[in-house]
Short mmCIF file of N, CA, C and O in Angstrom, two decimals:
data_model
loop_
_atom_site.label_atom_id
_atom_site.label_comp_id
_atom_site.label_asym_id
_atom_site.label_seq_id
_atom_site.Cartn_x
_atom_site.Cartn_y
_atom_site.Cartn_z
N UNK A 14 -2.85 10.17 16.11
CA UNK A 14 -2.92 8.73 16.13
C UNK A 14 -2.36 8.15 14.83
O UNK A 14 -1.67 7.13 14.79
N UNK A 15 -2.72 8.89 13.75
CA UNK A 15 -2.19 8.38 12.49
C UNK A 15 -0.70 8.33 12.27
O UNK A 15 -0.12 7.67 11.41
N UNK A 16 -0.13 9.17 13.22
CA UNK A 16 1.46 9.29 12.88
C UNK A 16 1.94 8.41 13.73
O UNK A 16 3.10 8.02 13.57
N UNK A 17 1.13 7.91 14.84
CA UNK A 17 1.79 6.80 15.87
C UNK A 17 1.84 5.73 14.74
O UNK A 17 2.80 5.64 13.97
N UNK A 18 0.87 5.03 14.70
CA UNK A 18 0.20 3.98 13.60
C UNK A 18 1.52 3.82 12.26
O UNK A 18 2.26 2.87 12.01
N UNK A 19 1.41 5.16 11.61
CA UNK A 19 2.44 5.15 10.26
C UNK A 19 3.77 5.02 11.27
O UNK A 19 4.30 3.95 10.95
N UNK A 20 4.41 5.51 12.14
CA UNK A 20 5.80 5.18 12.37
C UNK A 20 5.94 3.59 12.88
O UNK A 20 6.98 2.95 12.99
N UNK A 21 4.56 3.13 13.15
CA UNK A 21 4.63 1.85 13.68
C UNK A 21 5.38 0.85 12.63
O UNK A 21 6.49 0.32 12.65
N UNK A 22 4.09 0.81 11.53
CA UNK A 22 3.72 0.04 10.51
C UNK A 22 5.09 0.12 9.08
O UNK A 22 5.22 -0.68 8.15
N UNK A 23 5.91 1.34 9.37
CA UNK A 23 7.39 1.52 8.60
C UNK A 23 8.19 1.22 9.34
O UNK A 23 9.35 0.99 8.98
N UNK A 24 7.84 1.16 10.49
CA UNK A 24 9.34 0.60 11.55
C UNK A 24 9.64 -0.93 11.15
O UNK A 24 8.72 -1.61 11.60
N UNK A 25 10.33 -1.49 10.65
CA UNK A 25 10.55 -2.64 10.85
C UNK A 25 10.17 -3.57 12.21
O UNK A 25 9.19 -4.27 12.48
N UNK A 26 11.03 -3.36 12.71
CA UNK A 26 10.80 -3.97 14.27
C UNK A 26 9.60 -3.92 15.10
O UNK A 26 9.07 -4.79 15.78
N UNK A 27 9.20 -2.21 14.76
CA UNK A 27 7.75 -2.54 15.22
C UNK A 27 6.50 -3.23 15.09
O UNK A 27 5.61 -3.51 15.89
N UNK A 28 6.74 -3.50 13.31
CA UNK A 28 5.91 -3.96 12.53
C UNK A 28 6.29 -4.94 12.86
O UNK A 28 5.58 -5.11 13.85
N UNK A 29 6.98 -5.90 12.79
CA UNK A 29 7.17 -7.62 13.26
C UNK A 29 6.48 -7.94 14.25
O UNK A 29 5.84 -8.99 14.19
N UNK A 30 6.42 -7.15 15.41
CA UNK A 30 5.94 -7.11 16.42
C UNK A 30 4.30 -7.04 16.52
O UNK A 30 3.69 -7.83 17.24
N UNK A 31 3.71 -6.13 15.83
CA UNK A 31 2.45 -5.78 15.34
C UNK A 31 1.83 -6.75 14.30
O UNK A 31 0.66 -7.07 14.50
N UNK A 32 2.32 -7.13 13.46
CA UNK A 32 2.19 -7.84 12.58
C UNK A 32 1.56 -9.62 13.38
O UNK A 32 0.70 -10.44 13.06
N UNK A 33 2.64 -9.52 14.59
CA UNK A 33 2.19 -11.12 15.39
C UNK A 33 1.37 -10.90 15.89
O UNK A 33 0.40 -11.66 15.85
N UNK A 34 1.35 -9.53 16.75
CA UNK A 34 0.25 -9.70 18.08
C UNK A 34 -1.12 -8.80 17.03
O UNK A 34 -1.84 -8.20 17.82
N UNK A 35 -1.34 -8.71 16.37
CA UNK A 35 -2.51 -7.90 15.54
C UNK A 35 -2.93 -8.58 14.75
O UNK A 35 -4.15 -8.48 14.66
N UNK A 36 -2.24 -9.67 13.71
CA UNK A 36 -2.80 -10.64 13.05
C UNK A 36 -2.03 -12.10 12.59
O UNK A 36 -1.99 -12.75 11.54
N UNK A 37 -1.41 -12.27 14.02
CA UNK A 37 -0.97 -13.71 14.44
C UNK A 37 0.12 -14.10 12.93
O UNK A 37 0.45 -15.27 12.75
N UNK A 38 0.51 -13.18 12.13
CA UNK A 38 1.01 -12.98 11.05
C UNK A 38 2.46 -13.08 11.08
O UNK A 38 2.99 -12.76 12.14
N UNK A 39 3.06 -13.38 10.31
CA UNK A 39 4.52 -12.93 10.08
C UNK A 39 5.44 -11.52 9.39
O UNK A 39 6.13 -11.94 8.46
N UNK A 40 5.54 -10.69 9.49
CA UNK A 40 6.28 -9.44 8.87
C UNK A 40 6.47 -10.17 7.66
O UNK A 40 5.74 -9.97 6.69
N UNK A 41 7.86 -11.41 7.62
CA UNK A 41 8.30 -11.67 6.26
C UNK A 41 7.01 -12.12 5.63
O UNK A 41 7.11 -11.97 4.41
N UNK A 42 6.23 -12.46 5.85
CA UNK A 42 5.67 -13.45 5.08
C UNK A 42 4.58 -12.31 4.28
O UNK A 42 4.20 -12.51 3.13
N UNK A 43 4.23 -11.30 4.97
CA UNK A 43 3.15 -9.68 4.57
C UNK A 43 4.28 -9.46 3.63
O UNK A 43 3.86 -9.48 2.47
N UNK A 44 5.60 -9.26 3.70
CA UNK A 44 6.67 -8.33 2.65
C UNK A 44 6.73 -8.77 2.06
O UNK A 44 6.74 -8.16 0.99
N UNK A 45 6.86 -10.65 1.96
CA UNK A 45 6.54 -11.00 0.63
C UNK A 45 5.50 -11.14 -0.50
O UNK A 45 5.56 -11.40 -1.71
N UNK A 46 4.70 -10.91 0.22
CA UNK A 46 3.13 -10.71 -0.74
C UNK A 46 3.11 -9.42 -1.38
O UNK A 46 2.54 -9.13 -2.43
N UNK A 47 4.05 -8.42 -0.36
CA UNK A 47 3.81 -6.95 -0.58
C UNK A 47 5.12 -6.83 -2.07
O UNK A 47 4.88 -6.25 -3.13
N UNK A 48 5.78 -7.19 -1.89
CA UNK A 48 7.71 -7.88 -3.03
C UNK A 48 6.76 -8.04 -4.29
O UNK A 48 6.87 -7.27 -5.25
N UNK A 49 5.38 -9.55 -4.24
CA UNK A 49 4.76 -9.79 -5.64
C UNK A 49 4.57 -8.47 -6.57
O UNK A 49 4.83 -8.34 -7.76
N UNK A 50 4.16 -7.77 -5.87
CA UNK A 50 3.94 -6.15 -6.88
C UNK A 50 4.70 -6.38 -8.04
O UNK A 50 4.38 -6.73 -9.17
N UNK A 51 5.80 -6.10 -7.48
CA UNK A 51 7.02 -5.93 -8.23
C UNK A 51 7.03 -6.95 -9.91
O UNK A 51 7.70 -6.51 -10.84
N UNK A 52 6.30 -8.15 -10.06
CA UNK A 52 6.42 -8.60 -10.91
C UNK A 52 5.22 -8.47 -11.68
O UNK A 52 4.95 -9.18 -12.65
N UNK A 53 4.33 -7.31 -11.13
CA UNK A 53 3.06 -7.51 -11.99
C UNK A 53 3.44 -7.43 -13.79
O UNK A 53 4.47 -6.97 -14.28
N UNK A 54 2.74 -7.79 -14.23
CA UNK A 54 3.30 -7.76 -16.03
C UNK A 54 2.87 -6.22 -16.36
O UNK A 54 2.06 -5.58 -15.68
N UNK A 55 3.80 -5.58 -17.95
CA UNK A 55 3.84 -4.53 -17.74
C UNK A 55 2.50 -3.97 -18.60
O UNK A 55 2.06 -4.35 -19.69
N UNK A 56 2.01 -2.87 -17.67
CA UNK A 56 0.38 -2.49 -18.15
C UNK A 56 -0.50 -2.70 -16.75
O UNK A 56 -1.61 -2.19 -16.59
N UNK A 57 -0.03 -3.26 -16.07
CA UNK A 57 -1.09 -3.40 -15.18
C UNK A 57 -1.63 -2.70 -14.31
O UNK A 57 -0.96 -1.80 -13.81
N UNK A 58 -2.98 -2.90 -13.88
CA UNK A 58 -3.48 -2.06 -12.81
C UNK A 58 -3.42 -1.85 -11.97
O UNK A 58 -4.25 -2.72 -11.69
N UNK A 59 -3.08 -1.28 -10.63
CA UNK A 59 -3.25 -1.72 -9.49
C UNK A 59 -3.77 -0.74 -8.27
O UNK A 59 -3.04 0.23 -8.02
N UNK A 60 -4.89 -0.90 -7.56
CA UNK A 60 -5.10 -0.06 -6.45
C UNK A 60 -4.24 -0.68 -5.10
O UNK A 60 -3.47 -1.63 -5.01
N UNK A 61 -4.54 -0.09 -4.50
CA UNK A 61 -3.94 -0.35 -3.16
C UNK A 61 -4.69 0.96 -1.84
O UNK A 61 -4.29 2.05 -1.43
N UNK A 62 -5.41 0.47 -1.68
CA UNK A 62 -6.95 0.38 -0.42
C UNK A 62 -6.85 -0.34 1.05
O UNK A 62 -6.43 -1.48 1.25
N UNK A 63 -7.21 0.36 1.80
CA UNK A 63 -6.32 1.77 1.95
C UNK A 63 -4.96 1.62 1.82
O UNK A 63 -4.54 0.60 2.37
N UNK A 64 -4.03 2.38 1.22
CA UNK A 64 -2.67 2.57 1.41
C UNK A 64 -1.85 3.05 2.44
O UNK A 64 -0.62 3.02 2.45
N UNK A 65 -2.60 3.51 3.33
CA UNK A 65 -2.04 4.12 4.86
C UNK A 65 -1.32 5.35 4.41
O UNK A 65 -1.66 6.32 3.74
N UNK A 66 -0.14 4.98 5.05
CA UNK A 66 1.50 5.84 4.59
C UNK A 66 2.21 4.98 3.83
O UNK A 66 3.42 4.91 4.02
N UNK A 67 1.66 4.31 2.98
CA UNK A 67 2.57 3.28 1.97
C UNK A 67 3.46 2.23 2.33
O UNK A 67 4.65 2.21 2.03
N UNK A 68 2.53 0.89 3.33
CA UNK A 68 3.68 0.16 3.53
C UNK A 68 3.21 -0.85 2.20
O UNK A 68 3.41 -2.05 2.40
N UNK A 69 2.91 -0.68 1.55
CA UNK A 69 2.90 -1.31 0.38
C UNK A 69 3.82 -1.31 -1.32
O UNK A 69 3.91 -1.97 -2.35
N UNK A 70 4.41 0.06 -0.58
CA UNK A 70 5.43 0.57 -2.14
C UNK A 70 6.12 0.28 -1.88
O UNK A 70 7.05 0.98 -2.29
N UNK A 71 6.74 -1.24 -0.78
CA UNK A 71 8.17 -1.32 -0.61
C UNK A 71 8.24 -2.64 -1.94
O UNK A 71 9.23 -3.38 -1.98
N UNK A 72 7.08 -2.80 -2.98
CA UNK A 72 6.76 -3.73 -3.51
C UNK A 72 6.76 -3.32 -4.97
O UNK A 72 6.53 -4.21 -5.79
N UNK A 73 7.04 -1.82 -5.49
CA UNK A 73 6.91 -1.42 -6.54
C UNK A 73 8.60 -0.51 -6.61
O UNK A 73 9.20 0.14 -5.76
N UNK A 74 8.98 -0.92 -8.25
CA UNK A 74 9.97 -0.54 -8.27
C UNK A 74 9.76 0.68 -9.30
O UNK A 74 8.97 0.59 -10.24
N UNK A 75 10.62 1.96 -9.03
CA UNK A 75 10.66 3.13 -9.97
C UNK A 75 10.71 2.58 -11.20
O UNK A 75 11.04 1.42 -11.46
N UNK A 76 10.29 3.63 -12.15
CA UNK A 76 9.56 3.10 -13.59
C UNK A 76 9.09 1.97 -14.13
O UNK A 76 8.99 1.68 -15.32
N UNK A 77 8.67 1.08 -12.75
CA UNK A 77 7.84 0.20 -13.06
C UNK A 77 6.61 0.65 -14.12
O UNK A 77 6.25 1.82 -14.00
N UNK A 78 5.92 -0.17 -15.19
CA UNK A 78 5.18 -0.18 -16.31
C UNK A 78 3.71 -0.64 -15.67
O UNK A 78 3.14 -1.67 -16.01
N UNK A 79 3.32 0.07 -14.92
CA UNK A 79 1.77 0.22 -14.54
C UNK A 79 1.28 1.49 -13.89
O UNK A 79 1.90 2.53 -13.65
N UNK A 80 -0.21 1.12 -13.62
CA UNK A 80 -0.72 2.27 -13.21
C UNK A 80 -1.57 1.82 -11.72
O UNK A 80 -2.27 0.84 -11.45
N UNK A 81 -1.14 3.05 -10.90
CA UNK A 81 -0.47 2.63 -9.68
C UNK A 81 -1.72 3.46 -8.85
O UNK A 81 -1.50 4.68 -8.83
N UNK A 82 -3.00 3.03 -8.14
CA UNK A 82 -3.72 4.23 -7.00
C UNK A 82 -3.35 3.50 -6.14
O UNK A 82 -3.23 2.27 -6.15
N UNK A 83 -3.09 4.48 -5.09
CA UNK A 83 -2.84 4.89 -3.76
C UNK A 83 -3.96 5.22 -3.38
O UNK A 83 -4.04 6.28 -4.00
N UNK A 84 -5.32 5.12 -2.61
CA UNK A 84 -6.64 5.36 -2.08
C UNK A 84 -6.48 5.11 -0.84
O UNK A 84 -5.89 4.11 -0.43
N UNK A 85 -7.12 6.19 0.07
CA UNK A 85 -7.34 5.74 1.56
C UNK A 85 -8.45 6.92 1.90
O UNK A 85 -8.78 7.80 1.10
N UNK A 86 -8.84 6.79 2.95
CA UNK A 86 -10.21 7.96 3.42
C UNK A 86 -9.55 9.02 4.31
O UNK A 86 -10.04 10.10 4.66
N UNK A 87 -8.26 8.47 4.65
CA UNK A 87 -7.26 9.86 5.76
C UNK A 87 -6.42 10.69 4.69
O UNK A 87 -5.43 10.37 4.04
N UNK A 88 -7.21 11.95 4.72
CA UNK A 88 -6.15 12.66 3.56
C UNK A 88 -4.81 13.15 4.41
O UNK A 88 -4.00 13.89 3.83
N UNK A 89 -4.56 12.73 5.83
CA UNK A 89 -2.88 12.48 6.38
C UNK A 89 -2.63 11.80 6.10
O UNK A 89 -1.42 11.86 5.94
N UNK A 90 -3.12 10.60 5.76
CA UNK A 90 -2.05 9.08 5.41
C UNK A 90 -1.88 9.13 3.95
O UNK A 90 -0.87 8.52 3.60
N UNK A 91 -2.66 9.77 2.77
CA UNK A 91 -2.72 10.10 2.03
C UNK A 91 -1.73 10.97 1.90
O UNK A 91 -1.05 10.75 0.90
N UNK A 92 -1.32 12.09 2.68
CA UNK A 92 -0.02 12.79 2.20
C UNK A 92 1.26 12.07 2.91
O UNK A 92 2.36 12.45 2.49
N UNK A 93 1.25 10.82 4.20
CA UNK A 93 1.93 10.43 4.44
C UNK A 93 2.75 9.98 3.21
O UNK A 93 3.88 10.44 3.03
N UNK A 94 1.95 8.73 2.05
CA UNK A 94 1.85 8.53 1.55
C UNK A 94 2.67 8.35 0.19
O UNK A 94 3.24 7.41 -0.36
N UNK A 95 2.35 10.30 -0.21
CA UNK A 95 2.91 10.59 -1.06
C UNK A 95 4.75 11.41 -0.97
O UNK A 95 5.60 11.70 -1.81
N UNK A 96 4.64 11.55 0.80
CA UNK A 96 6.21 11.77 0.84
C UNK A 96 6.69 10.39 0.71
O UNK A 96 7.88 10.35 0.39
N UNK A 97 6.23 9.42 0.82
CA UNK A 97 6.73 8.37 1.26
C UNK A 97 7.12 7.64 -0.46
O UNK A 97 7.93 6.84 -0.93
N UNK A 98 5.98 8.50 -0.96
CA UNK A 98 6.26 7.69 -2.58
C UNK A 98 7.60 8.46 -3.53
O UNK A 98 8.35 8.13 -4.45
N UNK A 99 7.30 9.96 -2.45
CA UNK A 99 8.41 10.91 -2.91
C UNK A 99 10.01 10.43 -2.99
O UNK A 99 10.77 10.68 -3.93
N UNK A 100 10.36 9.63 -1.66
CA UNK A 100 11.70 8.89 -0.64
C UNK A 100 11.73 7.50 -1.54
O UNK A 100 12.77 6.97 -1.16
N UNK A 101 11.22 6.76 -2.39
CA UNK A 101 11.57 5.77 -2.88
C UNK A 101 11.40 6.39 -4.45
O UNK A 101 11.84 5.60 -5.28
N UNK A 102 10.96 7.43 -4.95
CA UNK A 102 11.37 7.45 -6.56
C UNK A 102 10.05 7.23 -6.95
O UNK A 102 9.99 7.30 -8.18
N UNK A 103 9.09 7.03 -6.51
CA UNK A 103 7.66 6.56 -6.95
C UNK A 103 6.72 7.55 -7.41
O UNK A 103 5.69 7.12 -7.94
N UNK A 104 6.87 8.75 -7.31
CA UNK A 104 5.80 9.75 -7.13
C UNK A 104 5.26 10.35 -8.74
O UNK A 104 4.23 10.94 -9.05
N UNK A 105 6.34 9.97 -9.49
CA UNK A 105 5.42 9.97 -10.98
C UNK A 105 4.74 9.06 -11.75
O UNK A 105 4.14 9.31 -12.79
N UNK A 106 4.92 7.58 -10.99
CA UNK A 106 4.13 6.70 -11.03
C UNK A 106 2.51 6.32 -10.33
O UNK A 106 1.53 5.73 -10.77
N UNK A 107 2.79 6.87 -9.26
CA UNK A 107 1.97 7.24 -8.70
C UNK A 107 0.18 8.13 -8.95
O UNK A 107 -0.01 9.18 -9.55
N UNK A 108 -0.77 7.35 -8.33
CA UNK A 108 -2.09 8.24 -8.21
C UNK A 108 -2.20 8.32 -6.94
O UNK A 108 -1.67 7.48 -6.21
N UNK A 109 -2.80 9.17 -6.54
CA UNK A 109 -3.67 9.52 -4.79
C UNK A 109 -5.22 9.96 -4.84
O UNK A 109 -5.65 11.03 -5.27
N UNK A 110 -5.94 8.92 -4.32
CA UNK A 110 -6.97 9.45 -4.18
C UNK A 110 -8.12 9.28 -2.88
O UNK A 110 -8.62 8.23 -2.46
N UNK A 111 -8.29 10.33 -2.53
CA UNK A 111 -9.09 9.83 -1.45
C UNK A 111 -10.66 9.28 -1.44
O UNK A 111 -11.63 9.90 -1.89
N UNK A 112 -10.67 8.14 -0.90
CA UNK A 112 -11.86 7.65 -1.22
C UNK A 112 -11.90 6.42 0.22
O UNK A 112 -10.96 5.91 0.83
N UNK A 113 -13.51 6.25 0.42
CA UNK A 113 -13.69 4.81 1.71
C UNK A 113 -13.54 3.70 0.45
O UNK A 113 -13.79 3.85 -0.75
N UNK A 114 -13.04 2.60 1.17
CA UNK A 114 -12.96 1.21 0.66
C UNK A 114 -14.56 0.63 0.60
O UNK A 114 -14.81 -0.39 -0.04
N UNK A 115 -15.44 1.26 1.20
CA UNK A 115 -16.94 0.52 1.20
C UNK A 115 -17.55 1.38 -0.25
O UNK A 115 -18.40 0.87 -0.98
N UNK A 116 -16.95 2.76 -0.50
CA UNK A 116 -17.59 2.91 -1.61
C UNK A 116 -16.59 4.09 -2.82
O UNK A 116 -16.68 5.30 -3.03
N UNK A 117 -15.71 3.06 -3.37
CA UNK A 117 -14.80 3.02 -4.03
C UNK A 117 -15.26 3.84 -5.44
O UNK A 117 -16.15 3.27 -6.08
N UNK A 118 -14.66 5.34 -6.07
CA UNK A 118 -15.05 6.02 -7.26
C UNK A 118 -14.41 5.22 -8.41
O UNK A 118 -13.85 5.85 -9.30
N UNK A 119 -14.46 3.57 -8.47
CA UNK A 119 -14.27 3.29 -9.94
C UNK A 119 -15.07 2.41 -10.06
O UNK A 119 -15.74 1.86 -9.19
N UNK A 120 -15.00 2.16 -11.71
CA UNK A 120 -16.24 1.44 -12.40
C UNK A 120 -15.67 0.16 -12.05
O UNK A 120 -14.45 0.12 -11.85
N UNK A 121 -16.26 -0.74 -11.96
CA UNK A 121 -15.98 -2.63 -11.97
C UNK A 121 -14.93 -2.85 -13.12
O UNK A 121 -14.94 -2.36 -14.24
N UNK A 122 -14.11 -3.63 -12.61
CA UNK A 122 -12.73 -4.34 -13.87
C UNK A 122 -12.13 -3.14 -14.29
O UNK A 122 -11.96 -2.98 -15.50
N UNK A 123 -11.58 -1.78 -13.07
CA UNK A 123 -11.06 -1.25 -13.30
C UNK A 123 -9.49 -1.17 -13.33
O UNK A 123 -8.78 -0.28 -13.82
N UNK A 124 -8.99 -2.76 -12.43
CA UNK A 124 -7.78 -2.90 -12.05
C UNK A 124 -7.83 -4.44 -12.17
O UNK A 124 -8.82 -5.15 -12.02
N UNK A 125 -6.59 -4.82 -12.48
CA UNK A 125 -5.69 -5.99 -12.71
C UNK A 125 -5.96 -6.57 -11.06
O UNK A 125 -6.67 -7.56 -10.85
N UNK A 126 -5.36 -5.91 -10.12
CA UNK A 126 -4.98 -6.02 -8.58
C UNK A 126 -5.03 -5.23 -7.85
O UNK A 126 -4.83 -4.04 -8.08
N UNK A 127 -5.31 -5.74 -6.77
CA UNK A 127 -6.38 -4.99 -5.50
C UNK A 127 -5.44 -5.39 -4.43
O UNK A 127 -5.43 -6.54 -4.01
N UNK A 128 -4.52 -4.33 -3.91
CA UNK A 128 -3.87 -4.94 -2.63
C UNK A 128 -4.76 -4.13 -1.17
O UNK A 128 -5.10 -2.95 -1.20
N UNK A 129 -4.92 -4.72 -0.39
CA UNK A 129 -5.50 -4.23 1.46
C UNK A 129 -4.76 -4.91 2.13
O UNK A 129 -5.19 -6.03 2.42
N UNK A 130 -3.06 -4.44 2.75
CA UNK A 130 -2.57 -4.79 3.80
C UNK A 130 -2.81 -3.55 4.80
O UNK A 130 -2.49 -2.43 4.41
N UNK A 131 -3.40 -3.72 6.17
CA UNK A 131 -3.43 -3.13 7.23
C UNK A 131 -4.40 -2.45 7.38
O UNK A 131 -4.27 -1.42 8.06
N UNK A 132 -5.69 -2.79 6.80
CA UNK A 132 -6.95 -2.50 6.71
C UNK A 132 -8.20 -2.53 7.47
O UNK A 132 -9.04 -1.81 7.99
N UNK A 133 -7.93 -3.58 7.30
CA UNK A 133 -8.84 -4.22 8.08
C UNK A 133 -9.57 -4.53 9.61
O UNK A 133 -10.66 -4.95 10.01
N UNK A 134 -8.33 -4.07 10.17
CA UNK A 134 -8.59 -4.28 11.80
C UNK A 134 -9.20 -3.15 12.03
O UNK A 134 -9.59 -2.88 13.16
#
């Protein structure tokens, strides 16, 4: 199921599609929230809960100047993940850790920014 889901949610087309009928949403309008990454200032924190198979690193650019978790509770989407961080240049920027979003292994004001696209449902 997880590999249906991840080819969905990286497909472009599929995701537009999913994106309307799943949360009445727009694709562009998720990529651009997902794009903000990209300008976080340099130092910053950022988790990203759950991360799936990373449709969220289309938002972080190689040697970007932060520090970067990747967290989800599927240690497949978790290695989805990290090929996926492998295919854009990301993977020494990169953390992976598996953990639930209800009970998260960091201390409070551990991160700048907290991204959850595709979480929730």
């Amino acid at each position: 199921m997880s590999a249906l889901y991840n080819a969905a949610a990286m497909h472009h087309g599929a995701a537009r599609v999913g994106a309307k009928v799943l949360w009445g949403a727009s694709l562009d309008e998720l990529l651009d929230e997902v794009r903000r990454v990209e300008h976080s200032p340099a130092g910053a924190r950022i988790l990203d809960v759950p991360c799936g198979g990373g449709f969220a690193f289309r938002g972080v650019r190689p040697g970007q100047d932060c520090r970067y978790v990747a967290a989800d509770i599927s240690p497949d989407m978790l290695d989805r993940a990290s090929g996926r961080a492998d295919r854009f240049g990301l993977s020494g920027l990169m953390e992976f850790t598996q953990a639930d979003v209800t009970d998260l292994p960091f201390p409070d004001n551990t991160f700048d920014l907290v991204l959850t696209f595709n979480g929730l449902h």
